[in-house]
PDB file of C-alpha atoms in Angstrom:
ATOM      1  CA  UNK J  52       0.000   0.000   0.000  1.00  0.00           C
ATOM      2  CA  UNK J  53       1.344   3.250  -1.147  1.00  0.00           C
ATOM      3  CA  UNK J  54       0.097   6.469  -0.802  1.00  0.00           C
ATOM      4  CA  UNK J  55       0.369   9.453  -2.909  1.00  0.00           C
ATOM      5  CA  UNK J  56       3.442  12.120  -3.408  1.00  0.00           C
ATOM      6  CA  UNK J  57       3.473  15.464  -4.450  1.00  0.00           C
ATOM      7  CA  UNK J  58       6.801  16.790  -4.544  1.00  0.00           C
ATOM      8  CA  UNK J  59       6.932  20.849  -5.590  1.00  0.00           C
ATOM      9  CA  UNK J  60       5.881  20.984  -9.275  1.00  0.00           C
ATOM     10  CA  UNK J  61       4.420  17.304  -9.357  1.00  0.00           C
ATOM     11  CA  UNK J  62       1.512  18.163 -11.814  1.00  0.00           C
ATOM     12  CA  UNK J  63       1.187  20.185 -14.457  1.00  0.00           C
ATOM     13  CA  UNK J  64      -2.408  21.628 -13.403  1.00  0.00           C
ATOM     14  CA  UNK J  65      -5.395  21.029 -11.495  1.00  0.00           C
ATOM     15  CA  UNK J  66      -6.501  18.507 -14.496  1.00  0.00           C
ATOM     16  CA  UNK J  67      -3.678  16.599 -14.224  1.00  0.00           C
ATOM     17  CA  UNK J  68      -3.854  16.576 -10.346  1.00  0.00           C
ATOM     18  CA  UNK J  69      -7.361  15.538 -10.831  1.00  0.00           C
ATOM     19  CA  UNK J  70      -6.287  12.728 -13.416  1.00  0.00           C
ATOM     20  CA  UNK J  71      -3.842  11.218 -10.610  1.00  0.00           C
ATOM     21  CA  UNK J  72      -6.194  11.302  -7.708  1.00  0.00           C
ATOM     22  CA  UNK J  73      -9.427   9.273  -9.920  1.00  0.00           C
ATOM     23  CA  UNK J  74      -6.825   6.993 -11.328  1.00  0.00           C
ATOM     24  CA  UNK J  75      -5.577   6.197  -7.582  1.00  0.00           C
ATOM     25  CA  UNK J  76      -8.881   4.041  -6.442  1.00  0.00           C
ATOM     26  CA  UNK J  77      -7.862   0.521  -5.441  1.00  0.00           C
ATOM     27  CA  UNK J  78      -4.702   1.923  -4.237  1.00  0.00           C
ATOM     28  CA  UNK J  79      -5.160  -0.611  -1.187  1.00  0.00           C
ATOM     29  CA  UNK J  80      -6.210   2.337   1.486  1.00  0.00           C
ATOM     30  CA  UNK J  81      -9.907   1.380   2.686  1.00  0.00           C
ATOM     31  CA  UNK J  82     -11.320   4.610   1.390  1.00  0.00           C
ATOM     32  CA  UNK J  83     -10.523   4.215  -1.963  1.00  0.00           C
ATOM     33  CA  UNK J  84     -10.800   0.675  -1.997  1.00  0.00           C
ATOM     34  CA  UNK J  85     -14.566   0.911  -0.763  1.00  0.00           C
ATOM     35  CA  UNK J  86     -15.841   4.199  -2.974  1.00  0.00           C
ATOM     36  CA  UNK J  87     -17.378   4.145  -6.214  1.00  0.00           C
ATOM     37  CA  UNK J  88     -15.549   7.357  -7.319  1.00  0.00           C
ATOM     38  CA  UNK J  89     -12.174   8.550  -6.110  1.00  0.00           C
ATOM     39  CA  UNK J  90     -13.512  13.073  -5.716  1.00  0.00           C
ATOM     40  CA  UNK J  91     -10.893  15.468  -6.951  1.00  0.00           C
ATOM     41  CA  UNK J  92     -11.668  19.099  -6.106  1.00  0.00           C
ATOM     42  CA  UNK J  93     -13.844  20.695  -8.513  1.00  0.00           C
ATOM     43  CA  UNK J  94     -14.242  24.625  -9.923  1.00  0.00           C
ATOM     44  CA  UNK J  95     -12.296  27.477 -11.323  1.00  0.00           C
ATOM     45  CA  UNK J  96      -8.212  26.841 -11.885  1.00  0.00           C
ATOM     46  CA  UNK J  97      -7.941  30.449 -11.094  1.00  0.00           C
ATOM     47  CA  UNK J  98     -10.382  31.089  -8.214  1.00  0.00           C
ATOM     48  CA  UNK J  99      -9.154  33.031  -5.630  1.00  0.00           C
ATOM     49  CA  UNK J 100     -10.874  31.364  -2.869  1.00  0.00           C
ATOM     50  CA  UNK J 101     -11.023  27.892  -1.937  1.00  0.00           C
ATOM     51  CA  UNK J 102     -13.570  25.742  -0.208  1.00  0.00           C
ATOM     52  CA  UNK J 103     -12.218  22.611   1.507  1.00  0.00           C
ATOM     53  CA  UNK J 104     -14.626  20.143   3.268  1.00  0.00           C
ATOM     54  CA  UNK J 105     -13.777  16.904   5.109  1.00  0.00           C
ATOM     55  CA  UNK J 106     -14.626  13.520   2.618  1.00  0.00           C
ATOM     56  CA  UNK J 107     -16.866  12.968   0.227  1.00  0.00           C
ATOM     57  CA  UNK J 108     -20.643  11.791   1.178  1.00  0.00           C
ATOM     58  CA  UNK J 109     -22.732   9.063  -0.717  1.00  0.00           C
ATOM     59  CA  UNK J 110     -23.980  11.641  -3.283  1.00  0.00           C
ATOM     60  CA  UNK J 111     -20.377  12.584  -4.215  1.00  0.00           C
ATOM     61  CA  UNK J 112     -19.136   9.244  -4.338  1.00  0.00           C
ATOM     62  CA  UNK J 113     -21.597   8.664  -7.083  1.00  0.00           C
ATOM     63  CA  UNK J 114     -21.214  11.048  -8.514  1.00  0.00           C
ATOM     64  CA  UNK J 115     -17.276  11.617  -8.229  1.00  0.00           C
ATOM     65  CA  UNK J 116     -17.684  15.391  -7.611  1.00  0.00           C
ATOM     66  CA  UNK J 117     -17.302  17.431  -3.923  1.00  0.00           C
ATOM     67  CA  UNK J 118     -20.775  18.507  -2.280  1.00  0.00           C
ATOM     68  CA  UNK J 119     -23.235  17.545  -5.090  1.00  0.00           C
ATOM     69  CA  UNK J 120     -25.904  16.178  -2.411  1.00  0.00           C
ATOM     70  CA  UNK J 121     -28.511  18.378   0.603  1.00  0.00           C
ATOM     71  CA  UNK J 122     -25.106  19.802   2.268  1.00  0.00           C
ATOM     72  CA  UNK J 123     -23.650  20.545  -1.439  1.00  0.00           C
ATOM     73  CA  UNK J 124     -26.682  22.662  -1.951  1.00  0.00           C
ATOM     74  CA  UNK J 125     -26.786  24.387   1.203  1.00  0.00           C
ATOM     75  CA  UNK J 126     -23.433  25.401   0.393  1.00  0.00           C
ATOM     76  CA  UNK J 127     -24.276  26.777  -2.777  1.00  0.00           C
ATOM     77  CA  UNK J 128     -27.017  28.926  -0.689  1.00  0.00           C
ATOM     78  CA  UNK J 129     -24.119  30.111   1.803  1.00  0.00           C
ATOM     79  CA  UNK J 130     -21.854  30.846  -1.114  1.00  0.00           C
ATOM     80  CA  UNK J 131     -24.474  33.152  -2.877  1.00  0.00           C
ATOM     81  CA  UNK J 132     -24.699  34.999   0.181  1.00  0.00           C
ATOM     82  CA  UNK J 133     -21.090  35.913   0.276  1.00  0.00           C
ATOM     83  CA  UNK J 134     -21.299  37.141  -2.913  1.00  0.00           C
ATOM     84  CA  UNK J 135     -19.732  34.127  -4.934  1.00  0.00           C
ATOM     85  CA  UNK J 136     -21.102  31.856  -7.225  1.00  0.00           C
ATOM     86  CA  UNK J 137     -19.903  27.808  -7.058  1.00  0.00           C
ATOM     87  CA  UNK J 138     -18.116  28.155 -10.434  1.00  0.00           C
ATOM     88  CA  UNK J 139     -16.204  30.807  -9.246  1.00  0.00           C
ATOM     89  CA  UNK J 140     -14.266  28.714  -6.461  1.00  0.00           C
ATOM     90  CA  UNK J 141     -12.331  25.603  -5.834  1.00  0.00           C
ATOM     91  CA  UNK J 142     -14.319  23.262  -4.055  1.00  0.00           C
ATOM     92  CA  UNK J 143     -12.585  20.027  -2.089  1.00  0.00           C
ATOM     93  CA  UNK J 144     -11.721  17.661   0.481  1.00  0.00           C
ATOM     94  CA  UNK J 145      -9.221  16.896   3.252  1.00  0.00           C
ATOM     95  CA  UNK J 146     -10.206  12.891   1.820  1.00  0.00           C
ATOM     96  CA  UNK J 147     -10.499  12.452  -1.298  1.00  0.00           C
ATOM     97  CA  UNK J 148     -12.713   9.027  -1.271  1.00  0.00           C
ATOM     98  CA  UNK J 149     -15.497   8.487   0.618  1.00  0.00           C
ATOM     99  CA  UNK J 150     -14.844   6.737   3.869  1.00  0.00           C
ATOM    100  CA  UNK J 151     -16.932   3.408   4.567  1.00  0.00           C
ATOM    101  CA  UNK J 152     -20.288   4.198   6.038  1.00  0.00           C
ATOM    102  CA  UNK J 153     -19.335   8.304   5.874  1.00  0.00           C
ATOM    103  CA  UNK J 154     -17.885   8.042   9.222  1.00  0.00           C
ATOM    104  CA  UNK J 155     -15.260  10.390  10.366  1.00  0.00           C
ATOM    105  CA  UNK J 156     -11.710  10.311   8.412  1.00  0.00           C
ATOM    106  CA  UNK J 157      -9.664   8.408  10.421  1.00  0.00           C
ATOM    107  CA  UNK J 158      -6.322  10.395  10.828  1.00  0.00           C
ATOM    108  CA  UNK J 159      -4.342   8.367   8.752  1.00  0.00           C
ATOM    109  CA  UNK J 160      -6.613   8.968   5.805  1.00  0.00           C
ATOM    110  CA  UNK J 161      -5.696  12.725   6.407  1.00  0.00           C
ATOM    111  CA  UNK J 162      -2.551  12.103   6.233  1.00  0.00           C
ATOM    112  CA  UNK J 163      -2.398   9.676   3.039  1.00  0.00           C
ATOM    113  CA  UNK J 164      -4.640  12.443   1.043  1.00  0.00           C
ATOM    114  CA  UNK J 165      -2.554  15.563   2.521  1.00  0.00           C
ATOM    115  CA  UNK J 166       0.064  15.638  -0.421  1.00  0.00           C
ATOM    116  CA  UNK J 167      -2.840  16.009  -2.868  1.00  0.00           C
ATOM    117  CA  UNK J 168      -4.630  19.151  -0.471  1.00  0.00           C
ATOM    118  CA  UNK J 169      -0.510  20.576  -0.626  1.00  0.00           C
ATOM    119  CA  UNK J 170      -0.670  19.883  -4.861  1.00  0.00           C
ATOM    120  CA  UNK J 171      -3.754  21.929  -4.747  1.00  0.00           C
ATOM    121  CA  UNK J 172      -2.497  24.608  -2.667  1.00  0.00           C
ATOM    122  CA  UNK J 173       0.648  25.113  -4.875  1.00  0.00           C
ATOM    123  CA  UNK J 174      -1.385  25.332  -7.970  1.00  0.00           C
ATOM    124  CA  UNK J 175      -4.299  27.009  -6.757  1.00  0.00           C
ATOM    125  CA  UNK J 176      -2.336  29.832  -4.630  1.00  0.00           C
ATOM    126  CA  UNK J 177      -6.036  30.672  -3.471  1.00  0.00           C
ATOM    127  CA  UNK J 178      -6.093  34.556  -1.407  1.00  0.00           C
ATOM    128  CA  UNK J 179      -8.368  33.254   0.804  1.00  0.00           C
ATOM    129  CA  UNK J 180      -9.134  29.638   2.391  1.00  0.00           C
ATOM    130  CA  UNK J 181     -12.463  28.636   3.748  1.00  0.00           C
ATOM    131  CA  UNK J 182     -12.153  25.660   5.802  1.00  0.00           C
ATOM    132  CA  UNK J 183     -15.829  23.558   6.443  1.00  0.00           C
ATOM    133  CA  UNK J 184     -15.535  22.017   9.860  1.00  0.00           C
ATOM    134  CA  UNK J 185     -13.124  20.673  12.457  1.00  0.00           C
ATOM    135  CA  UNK J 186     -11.202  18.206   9.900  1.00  0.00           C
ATOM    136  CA  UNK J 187     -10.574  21.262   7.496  1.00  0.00           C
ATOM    137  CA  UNK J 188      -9.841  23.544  10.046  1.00  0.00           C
ATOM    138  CA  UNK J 189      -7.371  21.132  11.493  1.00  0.00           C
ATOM    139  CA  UNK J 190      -5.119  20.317   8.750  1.00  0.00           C
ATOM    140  CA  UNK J 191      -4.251  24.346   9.231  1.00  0.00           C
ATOM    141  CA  UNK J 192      -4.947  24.930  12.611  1.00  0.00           C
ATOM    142  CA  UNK J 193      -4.644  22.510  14.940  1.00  0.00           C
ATOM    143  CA  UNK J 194      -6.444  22.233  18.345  1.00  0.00           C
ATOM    144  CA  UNK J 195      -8.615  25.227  16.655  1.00  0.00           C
ATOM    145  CA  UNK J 196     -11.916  24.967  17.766  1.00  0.00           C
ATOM    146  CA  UNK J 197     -14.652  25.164  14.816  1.00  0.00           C
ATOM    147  CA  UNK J 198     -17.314  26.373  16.887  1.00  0.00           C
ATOM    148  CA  UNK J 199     -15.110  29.010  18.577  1.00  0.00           C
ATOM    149  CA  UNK J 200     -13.471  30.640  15.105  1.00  0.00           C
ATOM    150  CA  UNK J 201     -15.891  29.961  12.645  1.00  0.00           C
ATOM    151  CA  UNK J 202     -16.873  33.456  10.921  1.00  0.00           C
ATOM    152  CA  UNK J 203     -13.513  34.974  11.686  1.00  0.00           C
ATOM    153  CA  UNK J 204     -10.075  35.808   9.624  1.00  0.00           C
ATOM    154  CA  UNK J 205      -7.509  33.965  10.528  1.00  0.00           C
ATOM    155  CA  UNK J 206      -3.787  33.797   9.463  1.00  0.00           C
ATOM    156  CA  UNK J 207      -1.565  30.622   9.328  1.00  0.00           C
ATOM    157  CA  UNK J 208       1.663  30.295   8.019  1.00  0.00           C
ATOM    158  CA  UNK J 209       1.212  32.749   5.476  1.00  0.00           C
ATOM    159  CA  UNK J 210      -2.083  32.029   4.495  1.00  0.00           C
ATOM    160  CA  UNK J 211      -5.697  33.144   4.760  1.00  0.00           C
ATOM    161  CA  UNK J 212      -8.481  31.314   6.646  1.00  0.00           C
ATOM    162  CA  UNK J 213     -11.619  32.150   6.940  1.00  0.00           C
ATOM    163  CA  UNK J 214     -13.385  29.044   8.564  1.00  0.00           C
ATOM    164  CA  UNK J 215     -17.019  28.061   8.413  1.00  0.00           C
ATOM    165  CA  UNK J 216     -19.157  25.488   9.964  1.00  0.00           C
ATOM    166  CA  UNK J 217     -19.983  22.596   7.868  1.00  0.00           C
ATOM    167  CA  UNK J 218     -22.949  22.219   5.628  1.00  0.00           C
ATOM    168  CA  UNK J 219     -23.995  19.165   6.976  1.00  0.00           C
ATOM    169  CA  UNK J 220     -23.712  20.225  10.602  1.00  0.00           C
ATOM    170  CA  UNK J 221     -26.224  23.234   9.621  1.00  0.00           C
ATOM    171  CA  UNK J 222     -28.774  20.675   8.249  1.00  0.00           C
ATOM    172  CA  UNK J 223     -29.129  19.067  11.516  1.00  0.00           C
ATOM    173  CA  UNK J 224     -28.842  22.310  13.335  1.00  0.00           C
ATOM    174  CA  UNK J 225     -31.173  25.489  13.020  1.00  0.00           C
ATOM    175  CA  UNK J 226     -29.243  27.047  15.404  1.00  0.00           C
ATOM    176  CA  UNK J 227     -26.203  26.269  13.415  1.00  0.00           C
ATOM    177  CA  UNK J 228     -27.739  27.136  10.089  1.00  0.00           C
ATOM    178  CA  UNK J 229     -28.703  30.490  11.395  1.00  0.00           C
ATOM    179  CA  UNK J 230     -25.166  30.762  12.198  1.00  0.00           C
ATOM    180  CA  UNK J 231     -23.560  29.809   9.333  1.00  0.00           C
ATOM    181  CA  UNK J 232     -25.447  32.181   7.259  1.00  0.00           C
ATOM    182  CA  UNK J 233     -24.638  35.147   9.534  1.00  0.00           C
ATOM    183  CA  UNK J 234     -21.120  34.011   9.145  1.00  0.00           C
ATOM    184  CA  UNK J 235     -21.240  34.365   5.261  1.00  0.00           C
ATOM    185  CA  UNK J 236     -21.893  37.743   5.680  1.00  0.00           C
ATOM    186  CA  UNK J 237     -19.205  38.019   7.175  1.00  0.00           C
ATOM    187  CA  UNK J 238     -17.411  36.328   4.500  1.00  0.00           C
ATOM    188  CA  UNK J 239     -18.678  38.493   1.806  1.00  0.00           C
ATOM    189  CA  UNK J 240     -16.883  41.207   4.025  1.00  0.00           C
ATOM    190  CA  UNK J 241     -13.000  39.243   4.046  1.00  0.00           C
ATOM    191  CA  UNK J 242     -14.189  38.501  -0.260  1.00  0.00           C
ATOM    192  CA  UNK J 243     -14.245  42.123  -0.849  1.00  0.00           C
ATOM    193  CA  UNK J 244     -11.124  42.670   0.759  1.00  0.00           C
ATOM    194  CA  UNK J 245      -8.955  40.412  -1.378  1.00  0.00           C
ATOM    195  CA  UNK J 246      -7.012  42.072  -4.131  1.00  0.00           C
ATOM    196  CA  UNK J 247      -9.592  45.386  -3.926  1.00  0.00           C
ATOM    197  CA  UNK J 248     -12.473  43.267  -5.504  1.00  0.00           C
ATOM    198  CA  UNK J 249     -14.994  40.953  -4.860  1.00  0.00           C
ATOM    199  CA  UNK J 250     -14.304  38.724  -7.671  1.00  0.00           C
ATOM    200  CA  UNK J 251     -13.596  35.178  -6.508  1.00  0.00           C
ATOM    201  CA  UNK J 252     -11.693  34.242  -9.374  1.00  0.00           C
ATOM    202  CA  UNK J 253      -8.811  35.971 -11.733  1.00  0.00           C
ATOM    203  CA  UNK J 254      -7.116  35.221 -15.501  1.00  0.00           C
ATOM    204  CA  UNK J 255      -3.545  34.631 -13.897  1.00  0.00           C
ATOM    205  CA  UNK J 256      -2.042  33.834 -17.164  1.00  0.00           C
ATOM    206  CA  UNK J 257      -1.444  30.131 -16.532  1.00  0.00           C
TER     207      UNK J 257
END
């Protein structure tokens, strides 16, 4: 069993990132043994912000896109509230398979996908980042508390977070729905302060 490696310049673009991660199911880790679909990230090569979620759920595995099912919509809902529309921005996952039963990614499943989250980093060089949930939030923060920094800027090594509670959390929540919306207000406010603009994605030349 041998996970993947994504040594600085690995991959042309985002296409050919996505190429490596769909062709990697069967690799021998249970995730990708078990899903239907391996899930690359999904949107604009030149967005400027950048969605990441935990794993894919059963509506992604099918369909071997990210957030395609109820939470998938909900975040399209949040997103036009901030200003952005879904083909504006990178959407992805910590995981990139669906893990068996859509429990929680087990750490090591982090850690086997995290070369592919670093690919799309270094290709996407995204202004801001918008971390859905504790597993997002913790590849860049860890011991961050979701519930305690969601709807606020945050800076980590360099880069731009702006985290957010999860989708799916909100759909079991009204409490946390309400939230979540009044936090992509607040998002719309960190959007407009990227590069001048509110535009969520740029012609970079590439």
């Amino acid at each position: 069993m041998t996970g993947p490696s994504a040594p600085s310049g690995a991959y042309a673009d985002l296409d050919a990132l996505g190429a490596e991660i769909r062709a990697h199911a069967g690799c021998g880790f249970e995730p990708c043994e078990t899903a239907t679909h391996m899930v690359p990230g999904h949107g604009s090569p030149t967005a400027r912000v950048m969605v990441i979620g935990e794993a894919p759920g059963a509506s992604e595995d099918r369909a071997g896109e990210p957030f395609v099912g109820r939470a998938g919509r909900l975040l399209n809902e949040v997103l036009e509230r901030a200003g952005l529309r879904r083909e504006e921005v990178w959407v992805t996952n910590v995981v990139k398979a669906r893990p068996p039963g859509n429990r929680d990614p087990r750490p090591a499943e982090v850690e086997h996908c995290r070369p592919w989250l670093l690919a799309e980093l270094e290709l996407l060089r995204p202004g801001l980042i918008v971390p859905l949930g504790r597993h997002a939030l913790g590849h860049f923060a860890p011991g961050a508390k979701i519930t305690e920094v969601a709807g606020t800027r945050l800076e980590r090594e360099g880069l731009a977070l702006f985290p957010l509670l999860h989708p799916a959390a909100a759909l079991r929540s009204p409490p946390m729905r309400e939230r979540l919306f009044a936090d992509a207000d607040r998002l719309r406010e960190a959007i407009s302060e990227l590069s001048g603009g509110g535009a969520a994605s740029e012609d970079r030349g590439r």
